[in-house]
XYZ file of C-alpha atoms in Angstrom:
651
model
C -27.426 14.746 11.339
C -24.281 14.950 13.756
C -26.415 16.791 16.328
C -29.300 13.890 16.130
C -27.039 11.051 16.876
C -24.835 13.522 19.836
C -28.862 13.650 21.220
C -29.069 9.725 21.186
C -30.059 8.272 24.983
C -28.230 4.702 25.256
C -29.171 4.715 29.131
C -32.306 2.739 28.667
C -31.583 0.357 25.766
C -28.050 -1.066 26.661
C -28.217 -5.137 28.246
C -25.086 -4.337 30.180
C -21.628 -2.350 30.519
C -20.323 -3.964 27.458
C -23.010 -3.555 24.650
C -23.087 0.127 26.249
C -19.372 0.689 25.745
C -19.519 -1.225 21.991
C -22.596 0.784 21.409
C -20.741 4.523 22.589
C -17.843 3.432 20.629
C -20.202 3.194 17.310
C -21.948 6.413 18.784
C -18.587 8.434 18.527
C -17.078 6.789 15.704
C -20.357 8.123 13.668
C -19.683 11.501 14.945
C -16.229 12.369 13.388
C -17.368 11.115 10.494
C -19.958 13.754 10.218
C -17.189 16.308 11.221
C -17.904 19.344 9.145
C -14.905 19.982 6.840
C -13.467 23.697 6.229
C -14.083 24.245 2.850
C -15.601 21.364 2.062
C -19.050 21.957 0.394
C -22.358 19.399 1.203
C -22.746 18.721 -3.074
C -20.700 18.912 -5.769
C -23.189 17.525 -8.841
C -26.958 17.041 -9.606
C -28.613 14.718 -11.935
C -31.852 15.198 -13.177
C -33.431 12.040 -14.624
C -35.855 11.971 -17.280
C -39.543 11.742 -16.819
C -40.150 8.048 -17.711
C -37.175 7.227 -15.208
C -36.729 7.408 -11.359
C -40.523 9.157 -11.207
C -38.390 12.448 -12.913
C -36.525 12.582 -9.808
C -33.341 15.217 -9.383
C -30.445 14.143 -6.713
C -27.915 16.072 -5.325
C -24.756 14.490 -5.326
C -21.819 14.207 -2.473
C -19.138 13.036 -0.159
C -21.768 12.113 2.119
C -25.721 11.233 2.743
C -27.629 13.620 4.098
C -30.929 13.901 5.159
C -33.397 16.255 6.688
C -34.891 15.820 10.076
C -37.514 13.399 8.488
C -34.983 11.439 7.261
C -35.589 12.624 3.141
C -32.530 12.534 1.760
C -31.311 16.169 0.861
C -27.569 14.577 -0.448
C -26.871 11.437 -2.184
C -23.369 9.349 -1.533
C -21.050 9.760 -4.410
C -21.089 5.572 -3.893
C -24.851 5.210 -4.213
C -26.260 3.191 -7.517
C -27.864 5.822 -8.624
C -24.772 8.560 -8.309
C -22.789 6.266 -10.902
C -24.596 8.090 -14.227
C -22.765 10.701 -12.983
C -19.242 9.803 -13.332
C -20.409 7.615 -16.582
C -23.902 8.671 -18.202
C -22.795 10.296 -21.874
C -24.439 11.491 -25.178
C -23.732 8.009 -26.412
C -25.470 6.364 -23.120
C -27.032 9.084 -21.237
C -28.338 6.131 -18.980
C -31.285 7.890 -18.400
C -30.256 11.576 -17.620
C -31.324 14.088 -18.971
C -29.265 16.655 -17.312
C -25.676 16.871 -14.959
C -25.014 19.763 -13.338
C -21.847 20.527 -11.854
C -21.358 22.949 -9.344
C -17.795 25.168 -8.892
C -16.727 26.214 -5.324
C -14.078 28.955 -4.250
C -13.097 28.368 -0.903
C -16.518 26.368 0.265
C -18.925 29.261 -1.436
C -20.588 28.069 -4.611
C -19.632 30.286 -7.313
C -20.414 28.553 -10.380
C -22.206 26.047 -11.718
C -22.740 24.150 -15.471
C -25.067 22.125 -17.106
C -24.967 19.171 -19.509
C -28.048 18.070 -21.287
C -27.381 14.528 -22.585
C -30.074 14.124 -24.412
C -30.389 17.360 -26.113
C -28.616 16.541 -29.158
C -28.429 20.100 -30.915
C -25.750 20.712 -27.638
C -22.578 20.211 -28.678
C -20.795 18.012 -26.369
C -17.113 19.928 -24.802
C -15.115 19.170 -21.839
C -16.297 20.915 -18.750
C -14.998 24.382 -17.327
C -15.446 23.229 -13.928
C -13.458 19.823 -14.062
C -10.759 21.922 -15.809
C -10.739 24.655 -13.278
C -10.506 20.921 -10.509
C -7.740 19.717 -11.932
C -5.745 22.933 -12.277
C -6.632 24.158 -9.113
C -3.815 24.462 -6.737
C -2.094 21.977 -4.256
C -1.581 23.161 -0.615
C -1.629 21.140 1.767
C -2.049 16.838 2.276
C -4.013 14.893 -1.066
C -7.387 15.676 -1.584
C -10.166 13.527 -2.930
C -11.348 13.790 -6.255
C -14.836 12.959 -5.774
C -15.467 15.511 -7.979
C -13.641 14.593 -11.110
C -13.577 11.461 -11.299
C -13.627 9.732 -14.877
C -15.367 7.411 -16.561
C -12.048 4.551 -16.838
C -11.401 5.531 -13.349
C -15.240 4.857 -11.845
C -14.844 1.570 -13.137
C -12.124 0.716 -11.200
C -13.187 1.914 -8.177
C -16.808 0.392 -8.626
C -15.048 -2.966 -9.180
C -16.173 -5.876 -6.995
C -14.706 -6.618 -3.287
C -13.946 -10.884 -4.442
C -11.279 -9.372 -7.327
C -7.854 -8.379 -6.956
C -7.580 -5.166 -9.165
C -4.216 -4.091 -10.374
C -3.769 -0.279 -12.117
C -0.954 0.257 -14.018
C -0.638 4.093 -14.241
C 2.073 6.716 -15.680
C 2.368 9.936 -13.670
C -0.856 11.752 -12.998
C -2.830 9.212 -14.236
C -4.886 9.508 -10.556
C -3.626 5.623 -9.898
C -3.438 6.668 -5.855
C -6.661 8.663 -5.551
C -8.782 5.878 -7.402
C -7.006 3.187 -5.276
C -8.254 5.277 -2.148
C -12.042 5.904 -4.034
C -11.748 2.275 -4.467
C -11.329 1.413 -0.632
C -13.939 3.868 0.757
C -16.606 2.851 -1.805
C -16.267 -0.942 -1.008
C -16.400 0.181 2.770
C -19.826 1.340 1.469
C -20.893 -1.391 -0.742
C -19.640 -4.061 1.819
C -19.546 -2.511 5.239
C -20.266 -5.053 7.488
C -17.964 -8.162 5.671
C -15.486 -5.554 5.712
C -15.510 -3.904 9.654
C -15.050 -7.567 10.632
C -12.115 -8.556 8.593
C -10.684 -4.826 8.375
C -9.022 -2.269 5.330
C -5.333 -1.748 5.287
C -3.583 1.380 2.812
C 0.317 0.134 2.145
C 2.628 2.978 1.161
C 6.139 3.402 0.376
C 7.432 5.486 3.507
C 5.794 7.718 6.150
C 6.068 10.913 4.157
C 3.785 9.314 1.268
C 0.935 8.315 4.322
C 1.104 11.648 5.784
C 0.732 13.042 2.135
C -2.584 10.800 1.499
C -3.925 10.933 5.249
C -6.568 13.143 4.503
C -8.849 11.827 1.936
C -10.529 8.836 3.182
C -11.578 10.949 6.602
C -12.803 13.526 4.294
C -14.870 10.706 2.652
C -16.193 9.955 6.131
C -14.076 6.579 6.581
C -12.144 7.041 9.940
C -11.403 2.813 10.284
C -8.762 2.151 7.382
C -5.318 1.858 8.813
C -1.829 2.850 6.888
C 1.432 1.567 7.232
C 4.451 0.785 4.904
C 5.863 -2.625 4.543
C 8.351 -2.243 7.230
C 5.917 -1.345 9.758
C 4.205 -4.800 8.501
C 7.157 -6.889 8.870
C 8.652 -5.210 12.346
C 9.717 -8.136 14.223
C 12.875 -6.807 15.238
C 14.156 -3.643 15.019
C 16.110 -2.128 11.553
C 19.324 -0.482 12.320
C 21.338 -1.926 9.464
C 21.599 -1.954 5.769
C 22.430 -4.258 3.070
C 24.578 -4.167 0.023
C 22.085 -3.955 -3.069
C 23.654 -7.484 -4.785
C 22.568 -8.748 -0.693
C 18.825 -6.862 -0.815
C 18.353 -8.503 -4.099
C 18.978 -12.156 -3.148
C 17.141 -11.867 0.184
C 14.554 -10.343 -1.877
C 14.217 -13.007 -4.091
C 11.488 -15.613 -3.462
C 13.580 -18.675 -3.503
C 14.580 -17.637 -0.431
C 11.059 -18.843 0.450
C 12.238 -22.034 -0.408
C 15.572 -21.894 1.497
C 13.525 -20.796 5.074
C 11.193 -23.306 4.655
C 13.448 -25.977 4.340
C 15.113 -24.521 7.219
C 12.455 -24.626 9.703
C 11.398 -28.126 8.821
C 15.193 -29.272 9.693
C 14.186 -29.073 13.011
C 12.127 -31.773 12.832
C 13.844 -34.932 14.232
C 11.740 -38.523 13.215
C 11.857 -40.905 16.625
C 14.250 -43.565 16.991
C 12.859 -44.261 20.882
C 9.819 -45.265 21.844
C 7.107 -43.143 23.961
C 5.807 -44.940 27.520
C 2.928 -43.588 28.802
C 2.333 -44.412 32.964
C -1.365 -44.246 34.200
C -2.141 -45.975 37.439
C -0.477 -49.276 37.145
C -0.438 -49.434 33.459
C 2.032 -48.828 31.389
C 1.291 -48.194 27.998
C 4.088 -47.982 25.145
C 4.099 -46.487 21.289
C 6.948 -47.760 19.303
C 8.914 -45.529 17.550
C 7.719 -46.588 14.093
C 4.219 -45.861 15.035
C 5.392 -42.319 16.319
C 7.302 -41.826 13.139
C 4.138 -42.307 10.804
C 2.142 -39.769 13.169
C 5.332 -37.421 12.177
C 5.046 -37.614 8.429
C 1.795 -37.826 8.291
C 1.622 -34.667 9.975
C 4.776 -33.277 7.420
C 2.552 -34.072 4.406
C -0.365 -32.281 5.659
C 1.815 -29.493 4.844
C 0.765 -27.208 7.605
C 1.973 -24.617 9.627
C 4.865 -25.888 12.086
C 3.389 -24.753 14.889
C 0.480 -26.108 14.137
C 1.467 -29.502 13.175
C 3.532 -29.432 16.855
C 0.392 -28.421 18.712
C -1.166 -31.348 17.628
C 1.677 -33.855 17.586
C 1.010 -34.438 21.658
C -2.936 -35.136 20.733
C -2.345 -37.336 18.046
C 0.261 -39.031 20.397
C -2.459 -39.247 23.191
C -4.979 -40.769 20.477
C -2.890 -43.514 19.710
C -2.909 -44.388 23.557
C -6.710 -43.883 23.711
C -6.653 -47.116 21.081
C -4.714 -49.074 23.104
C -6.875 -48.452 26.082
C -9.667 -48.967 24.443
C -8.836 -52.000 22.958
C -7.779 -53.196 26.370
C -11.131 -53.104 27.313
C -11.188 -49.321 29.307
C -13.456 -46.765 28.426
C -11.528 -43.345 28.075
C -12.925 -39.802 27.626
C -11.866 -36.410 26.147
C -10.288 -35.735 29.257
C -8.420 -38.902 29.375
C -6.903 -37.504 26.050
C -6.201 -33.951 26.919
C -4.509 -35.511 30.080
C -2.072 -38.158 28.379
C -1.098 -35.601 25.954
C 0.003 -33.500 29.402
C 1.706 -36.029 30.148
C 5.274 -35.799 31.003
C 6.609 -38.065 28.493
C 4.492 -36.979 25.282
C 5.576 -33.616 26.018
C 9.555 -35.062 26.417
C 9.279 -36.567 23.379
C 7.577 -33.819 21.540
C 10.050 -31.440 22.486
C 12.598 -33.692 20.941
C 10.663 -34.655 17.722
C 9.064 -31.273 16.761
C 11.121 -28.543 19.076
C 9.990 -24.768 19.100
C 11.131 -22.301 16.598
C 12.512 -18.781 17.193
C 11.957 -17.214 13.251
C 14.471 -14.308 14.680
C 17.296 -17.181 15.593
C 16.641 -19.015 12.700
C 17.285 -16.563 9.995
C 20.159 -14.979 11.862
C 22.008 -18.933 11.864
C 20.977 -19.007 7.886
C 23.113 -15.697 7.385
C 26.016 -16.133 10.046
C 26.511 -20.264 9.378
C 27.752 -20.967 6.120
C 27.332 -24.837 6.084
C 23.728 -24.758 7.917
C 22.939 -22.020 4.764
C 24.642 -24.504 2.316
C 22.882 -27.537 3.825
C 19.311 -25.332 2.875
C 20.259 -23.267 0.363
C 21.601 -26.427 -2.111
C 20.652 -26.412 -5.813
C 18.451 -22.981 -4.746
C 21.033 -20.040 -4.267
C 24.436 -20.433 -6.234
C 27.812 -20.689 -3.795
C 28.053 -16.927 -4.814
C 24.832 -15.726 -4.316
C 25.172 -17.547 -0.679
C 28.066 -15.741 -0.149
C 26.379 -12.665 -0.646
C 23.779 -13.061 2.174
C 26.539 -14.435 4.822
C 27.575 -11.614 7.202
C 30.625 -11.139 7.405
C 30.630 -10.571 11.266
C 27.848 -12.752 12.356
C 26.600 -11.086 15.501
C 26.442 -12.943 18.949
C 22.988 -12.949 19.288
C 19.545 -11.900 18.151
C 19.226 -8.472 20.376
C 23.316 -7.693 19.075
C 22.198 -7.975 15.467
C 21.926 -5.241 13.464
C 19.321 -6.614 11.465
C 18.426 -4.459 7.732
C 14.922 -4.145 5.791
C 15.191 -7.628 3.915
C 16.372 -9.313 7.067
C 13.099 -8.363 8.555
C 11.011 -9.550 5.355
C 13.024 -13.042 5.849
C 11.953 -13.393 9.804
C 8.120 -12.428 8.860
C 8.542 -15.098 6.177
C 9.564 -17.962 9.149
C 6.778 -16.669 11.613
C 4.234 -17.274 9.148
C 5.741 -20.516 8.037
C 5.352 -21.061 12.232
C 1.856 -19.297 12.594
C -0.182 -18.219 9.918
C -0.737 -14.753 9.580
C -3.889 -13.061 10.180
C -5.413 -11.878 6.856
C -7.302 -8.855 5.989
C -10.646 -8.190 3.875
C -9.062 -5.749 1.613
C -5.509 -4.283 1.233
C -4.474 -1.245 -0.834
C -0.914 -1.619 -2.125
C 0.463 1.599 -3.793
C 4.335 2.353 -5.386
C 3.668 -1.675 -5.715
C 6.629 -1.626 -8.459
C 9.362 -1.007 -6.209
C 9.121 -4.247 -3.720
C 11.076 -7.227 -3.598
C 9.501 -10.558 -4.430
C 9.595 -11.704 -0.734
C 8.113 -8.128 0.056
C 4.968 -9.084 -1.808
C 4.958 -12.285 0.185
C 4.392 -10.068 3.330
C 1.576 -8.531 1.484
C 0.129 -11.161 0.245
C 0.114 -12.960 3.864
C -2.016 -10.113 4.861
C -4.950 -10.796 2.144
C -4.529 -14.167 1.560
C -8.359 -14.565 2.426
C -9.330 -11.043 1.171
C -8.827 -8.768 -2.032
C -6.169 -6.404 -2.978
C -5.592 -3.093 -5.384
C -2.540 -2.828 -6.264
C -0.713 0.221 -7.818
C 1.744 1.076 -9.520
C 3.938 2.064 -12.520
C 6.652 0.157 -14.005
C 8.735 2.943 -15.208
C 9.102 4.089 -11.595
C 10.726 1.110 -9.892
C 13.468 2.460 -8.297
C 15.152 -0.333 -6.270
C 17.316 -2.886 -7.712
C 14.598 -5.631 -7.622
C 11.944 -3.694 -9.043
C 9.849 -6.102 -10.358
C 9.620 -6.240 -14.559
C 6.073 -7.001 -15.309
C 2.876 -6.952 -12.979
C 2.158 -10.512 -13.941
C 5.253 -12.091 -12.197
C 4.551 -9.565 -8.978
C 1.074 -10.652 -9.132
C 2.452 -14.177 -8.687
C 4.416 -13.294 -6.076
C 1.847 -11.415 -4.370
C -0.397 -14.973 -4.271
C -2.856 -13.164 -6.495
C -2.280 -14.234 -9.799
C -5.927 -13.968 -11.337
C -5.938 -10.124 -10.827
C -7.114 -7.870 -13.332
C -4.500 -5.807 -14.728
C -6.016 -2.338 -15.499
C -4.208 0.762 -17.292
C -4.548 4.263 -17.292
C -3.284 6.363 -19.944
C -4.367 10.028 -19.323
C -2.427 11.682 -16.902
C -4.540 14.822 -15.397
C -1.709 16.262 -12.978
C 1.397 17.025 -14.947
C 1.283 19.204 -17.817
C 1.211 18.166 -21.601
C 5.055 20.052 -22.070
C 6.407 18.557 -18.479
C 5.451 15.016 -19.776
C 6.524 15.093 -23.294
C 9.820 16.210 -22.003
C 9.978 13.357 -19.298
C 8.805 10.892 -21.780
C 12.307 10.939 -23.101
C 13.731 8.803 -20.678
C 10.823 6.397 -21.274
C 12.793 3.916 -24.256
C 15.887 3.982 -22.141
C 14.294 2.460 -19.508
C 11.260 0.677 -20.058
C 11.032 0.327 -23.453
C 7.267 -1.105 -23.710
C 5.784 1.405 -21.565
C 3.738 3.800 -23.988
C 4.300 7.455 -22.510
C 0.966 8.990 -20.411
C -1.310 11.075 -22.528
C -1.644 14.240 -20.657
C -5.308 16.048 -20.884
C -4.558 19.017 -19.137
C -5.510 22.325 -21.451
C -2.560 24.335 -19.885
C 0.567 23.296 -21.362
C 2.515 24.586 -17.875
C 5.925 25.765 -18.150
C 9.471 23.825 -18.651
C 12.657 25.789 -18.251
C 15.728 24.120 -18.788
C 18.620 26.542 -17.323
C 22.395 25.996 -17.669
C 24.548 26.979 -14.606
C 27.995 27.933 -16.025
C 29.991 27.176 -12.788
C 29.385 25.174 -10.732
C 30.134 27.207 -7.623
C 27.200 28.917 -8.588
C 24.508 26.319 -8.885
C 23.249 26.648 -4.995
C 22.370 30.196 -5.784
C 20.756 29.830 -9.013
C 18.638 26.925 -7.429
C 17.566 29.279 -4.441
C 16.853 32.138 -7.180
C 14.562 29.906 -9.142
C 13.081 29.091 -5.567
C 12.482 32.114 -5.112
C 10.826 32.746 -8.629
C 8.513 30.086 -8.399
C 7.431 30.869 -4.908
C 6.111 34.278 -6.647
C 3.177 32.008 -7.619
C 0.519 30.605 -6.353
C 0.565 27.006 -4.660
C 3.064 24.443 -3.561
C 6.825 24.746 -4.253
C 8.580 21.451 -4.084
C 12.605 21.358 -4.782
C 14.036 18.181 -5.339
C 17.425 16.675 -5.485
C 20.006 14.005 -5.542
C 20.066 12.659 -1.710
C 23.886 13.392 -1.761
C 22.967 17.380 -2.385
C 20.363 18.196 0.014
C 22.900 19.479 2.942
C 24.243 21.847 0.555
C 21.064 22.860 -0.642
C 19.354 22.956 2.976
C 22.200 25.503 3.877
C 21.921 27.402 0.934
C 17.543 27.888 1.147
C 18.657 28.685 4.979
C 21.310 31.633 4.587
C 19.073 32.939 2.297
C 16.723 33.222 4.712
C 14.186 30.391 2.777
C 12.275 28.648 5.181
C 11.646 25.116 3.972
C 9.568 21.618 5.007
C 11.054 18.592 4.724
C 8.486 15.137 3.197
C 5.941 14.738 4.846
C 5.349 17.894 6.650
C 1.849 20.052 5.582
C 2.571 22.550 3.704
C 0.577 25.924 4.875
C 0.044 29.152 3.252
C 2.853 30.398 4.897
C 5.686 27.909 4.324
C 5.163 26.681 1.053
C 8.949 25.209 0.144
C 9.498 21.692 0.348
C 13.377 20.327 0.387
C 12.698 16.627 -1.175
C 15.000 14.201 -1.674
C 14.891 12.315 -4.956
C 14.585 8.806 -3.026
C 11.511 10.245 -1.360
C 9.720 12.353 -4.454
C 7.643 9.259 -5.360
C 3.959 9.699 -5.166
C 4.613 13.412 -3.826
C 3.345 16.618 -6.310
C 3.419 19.995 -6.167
C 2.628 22.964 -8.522
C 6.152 23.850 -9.403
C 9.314 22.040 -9.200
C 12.822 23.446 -8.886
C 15.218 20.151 -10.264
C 18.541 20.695 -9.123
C 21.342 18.603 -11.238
C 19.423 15.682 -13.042
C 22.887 14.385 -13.160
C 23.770 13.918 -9.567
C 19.963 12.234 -9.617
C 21.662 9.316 -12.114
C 25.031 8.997 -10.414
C 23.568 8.429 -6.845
C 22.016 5.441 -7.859
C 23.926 2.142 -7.831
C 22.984 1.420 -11.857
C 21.951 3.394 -14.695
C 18.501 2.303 -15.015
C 17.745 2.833 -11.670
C 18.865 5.968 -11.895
C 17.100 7.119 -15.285
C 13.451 6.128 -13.309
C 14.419 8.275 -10.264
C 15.319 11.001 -13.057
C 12.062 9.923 -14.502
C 10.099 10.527 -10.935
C 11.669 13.839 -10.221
C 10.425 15.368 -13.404
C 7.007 13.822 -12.890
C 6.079 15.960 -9.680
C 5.293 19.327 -11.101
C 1.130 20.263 -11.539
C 1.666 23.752 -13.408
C 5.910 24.105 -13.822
C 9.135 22.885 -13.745
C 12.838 24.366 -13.837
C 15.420 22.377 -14.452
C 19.234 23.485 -13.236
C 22.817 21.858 -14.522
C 25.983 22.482 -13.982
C 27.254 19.698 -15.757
C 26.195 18.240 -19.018
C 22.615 16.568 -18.903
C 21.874 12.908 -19.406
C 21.824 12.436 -23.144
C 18.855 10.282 -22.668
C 17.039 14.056 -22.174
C 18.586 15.793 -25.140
């Protein structure tokens, strides 16, 4: 198939130089995403359909369509109609198969293969080898898909229709990233051409989490979905500073929203002289009360301020159209556009409705108390105002050393200036952990369009992690979603979870702990370090240990202890990766710090002083869920290491 469309001829059926280049684009575009994958095999199932149904007909299903030089289809898209039967056809609803076949593959060779018959009722229904041998297999390298494994609860999801907002609320394991990335490529399938117009945006929590994840949807054969984190969405001006978490969590708050936008329409400044308009030898003149009703009219349209000041000089010029016209002339459009060019509209709008810089205007809010008090009034307390004020106010915009939330305030102004462009579809993942004001941004983005958004409540880390989906929802401008849960957790083993699951009443106490289905019960070891001078080397000894097996090592740690631990794994002569780098057959160690462990796995874990986890954080709750994260990461085993006593919230 790649080599037929590299053979296409656009010579002799292009109109001119820019259908050709639109047309070559297309043309190229279509080739990487027939790029042969290493490793990756053309089928991973088969359904054979009974006689009565589908003429009998047996499809091969896989990441792809592929067909043979007739154009036959050999392959069927895992996204086709009549691939779903095999992510959801049972013994109880068969849906008209009477056998799935599954086919196992060690290192792209096809080595195995099983059969269910679904209709054969003296077979005793058992869970499959194969999807077993899937899940357990080892993790090296960036996320893979899981085409192949996908389950019933999870199909549904990711079947669901483009118009609804889907939210999946998912414990650790549960697969909540990989069916929010099914979920994008099969409604790039389902809805391809709504969807290349109004474009597909993945949201992640920092750039080691999109490196982690860059992989699957060009392995699905979607090259066009772009990734960024929220900061990349809101980067206006540049971050170089950092707030104090009582600050983060009142910028964050969305009556802040209410505070800006009072702010910007301050500027607006009702007429007190009238407006005289000079063409030829007439002389024609609005009174100020007239130009004041054109002012709140516009005002109660509600609309953007930008937009409402573009057409303040054309509603201006209309009113002098009327008084031409009444005097007996006969104007024209151009006659319009003209008077509102005029020297004295454009005076006068400049004083009435004056630009606004969003930058300037948040960095007066913070640095001028009474201008702040004047907005902020029966909104923000006279503490909580206080809290936002810097305490040096910088001398101007470029000088200003501007942190996260800042940023999320300024996007807030330009898109109560000029509306921001939104999206057809926007995957949100670690959704738990933003600020009400940071699901504003998002929401800008698909205020037209859809959204999935992911998450799991007992892994907000950040001091305004938000409590229930149903107020983030709100926030988000999406409060309608669907609110789906996932329960079985297929990545971290049945012993690893239990013992997590701990912290679970301590921190969010209606959470039910994930279910884990994995048949291997992997390994917990819980080792006490007697002094502490010697907890570097037992952590690079159990490095060591665990790098004895097969897969991904990943050791994690309080952000304060990852120096000493980076020295240690280097005079040991450990060579490690830090997030975010690809982890290859020969460097296998990853050095993670605790803030950056979320949404990251790997087969074993070394957990250096859960502890120092807990104390880094600013509260304890926060620091129980980070706890909670870093024992959440291991696929096959995890060692735990103390010096001092653990949290009694794990004994």
């Amino acid at each position: 198939m790649r080599e037929d469309v590299q053979s296409l001829d656009i010579k002799d059926v292009t109109a001119n130089w820019v259908n050709a280049a639109v047309l070559q684009s297309q043309i190229e575009n279509r080739i990487k995403a027939l790029a042969d994958l290493s490793h990756t095999p053309l089928f991973f199932g088969r359904l054979d359909y009974l006689p009565t149904t589908q003429e009998g007909r047996r499809f091969y299903i896989g990441r792809r369509h592929v067909h043979d030089a007739e154009g036959d289809p050999m392959v069927i898209d895992w996204r086709a109609p009549v691939s779903q039967p095999f992510y959801r056809a049972s013994r109880k609803d068969p849906q008209d198969v009477g056998l799935r076949r599954r086919f196992g593959y060690t290192g792209g060779d096809l080595t195995a293969y099983e059969d269910e018959h679904l209709t054969d009722p003296s077979e005793a229904e058992q869970t499959s080898r194969l999807l077993q041998a899937e899940i357990e297999r080892p993790r090296v390298g960036p996320m893979r898909d899981i085409v192949a494994t996908i389950q019933p609860e999870q199909d549904e999801i990711v079947r669901s229709g483009l118009s609804g907002t889907v939210c999946v609320q998912g414990g650790p394991g549960t697969g909540k990233t990989a069916v929010g990335l099914h979920r994008v490529a099969y409604l790039l399938y389902a809805h391809r051409e709504r969807l290349a117009r109004t474009g597909t945006l993945v949201i992640g929590p920092n750039r080691s989490f999109l490196h982690y994840i860059e992989q699957v949807l060009p392995a699905l054969g979607e090259l066009e979905v772009k990734q960024a984190t929220v900061d990349d969405l809101v980067g206006h001006v540049e971050v170089s500073g950092r707030d104090t978490a009582a600050a983060a969590v009142v910028k964050g708050d969305a009556r802040m929203a209410q505070v800006l936008r009072r702010a910007v329409r301050s500027h607006v400044t009702m007429p007190t002289e009238p407006v005289v308009v000079v063409r030829g030898s007439r002389r024609w003149r609005i009174p100020a009360y007239e130009l004041e009703e054109i002012v709140r009219e516009l005002l109660d349209r509600d609309i953007r301020y930008g937009a409402a000041r573009d057409a303040l000089p054309q509603r201006i010029a209309h009113t002098v159209l009327v008084r031409m016209e009444e005097a007996g002339e006969a104007p024209d459009d151009r006659v319009q556009d003209a008077v509102a060019r005029n020297a004295a509209v454009k005076a006068a709008v400049k004083a009435i409705w004056p630009p606004v810089d969003p930058a300037k205007l948040v960095l007066r809010l913070l640095s001028d108390a009474e201008f702040l008090a004047a907005h902020a009034d029966g909104v923000l307390t006279a503490e909580e105002q206080a809290t936002v004020l810097l305490p040096k106010p910088p001398r101007s915009v470029r000088s200003a050393k501007w942190s996260a939330a800042d940023a999320v305030l300024i996007d807030e102004v330009t898109d109560l200036v000029q509306r921001t462009q939104s999206l057809g579809h926007v995957v949100l993942d670690e959704a738990q952990d933003l600020s009400p004001m940071q699901y504003r941004a998002v929401g800008r983005r698909c205020s037209t369009g859809s959204a999935t958004v992911l998450g799991d409540l007992a892994q907000g880390t950040t001091p305004w992690a938000t409590a229930s989906w149903a107020e983030a929802l709100s926030h988000l401008g999406k409060p309608e979603a669907v609110v789906e849960e996932l329960t079985a957790g297929f990545r971290v083993p049945r012993e690893v979870i239990a013992y997590a699951s701990r912290l679970l009443p301590h921190m969010s106490p209606g959470l039910a702990p994930v279910s884990s289905v994995r048949e291997s019960p992997g390994s917990l070891d819980v080792r006490a370090v007697a002094d502490t001078a010697d907890l570097d080397a037992a952590v690079v000894g159990a490095c060591v240990e665990s790098l004895r097996n097969e897969g991904s090592i990943g050791l994690i740690a309080a952000d304060s202890r990852v120096p000493a631990l980076s020295a240690a794994l280097a005079a040991a002569g450990l060579p490690h990766l830090s997030p975010g780098e690809e982890t290859t057959a020969e460097a296998r160690l990853t050095l993670v710090p605790a803030s950056l462990a979320k949404g990251l796995e790997y087969d074993y874990v070394v957990l250096d002083e859960p502890a120092s986890v807990i104390s880094d954080e600013p509260d304890l709750r926060t620091g129980l869920r980070r706890l909670y994260v870093s024992l959440t990461r291991a696929v096959s085993g995890l060692t735990v290491l103390h010096a001092a006593p653990l949290p009694p919230q794990l004994t």
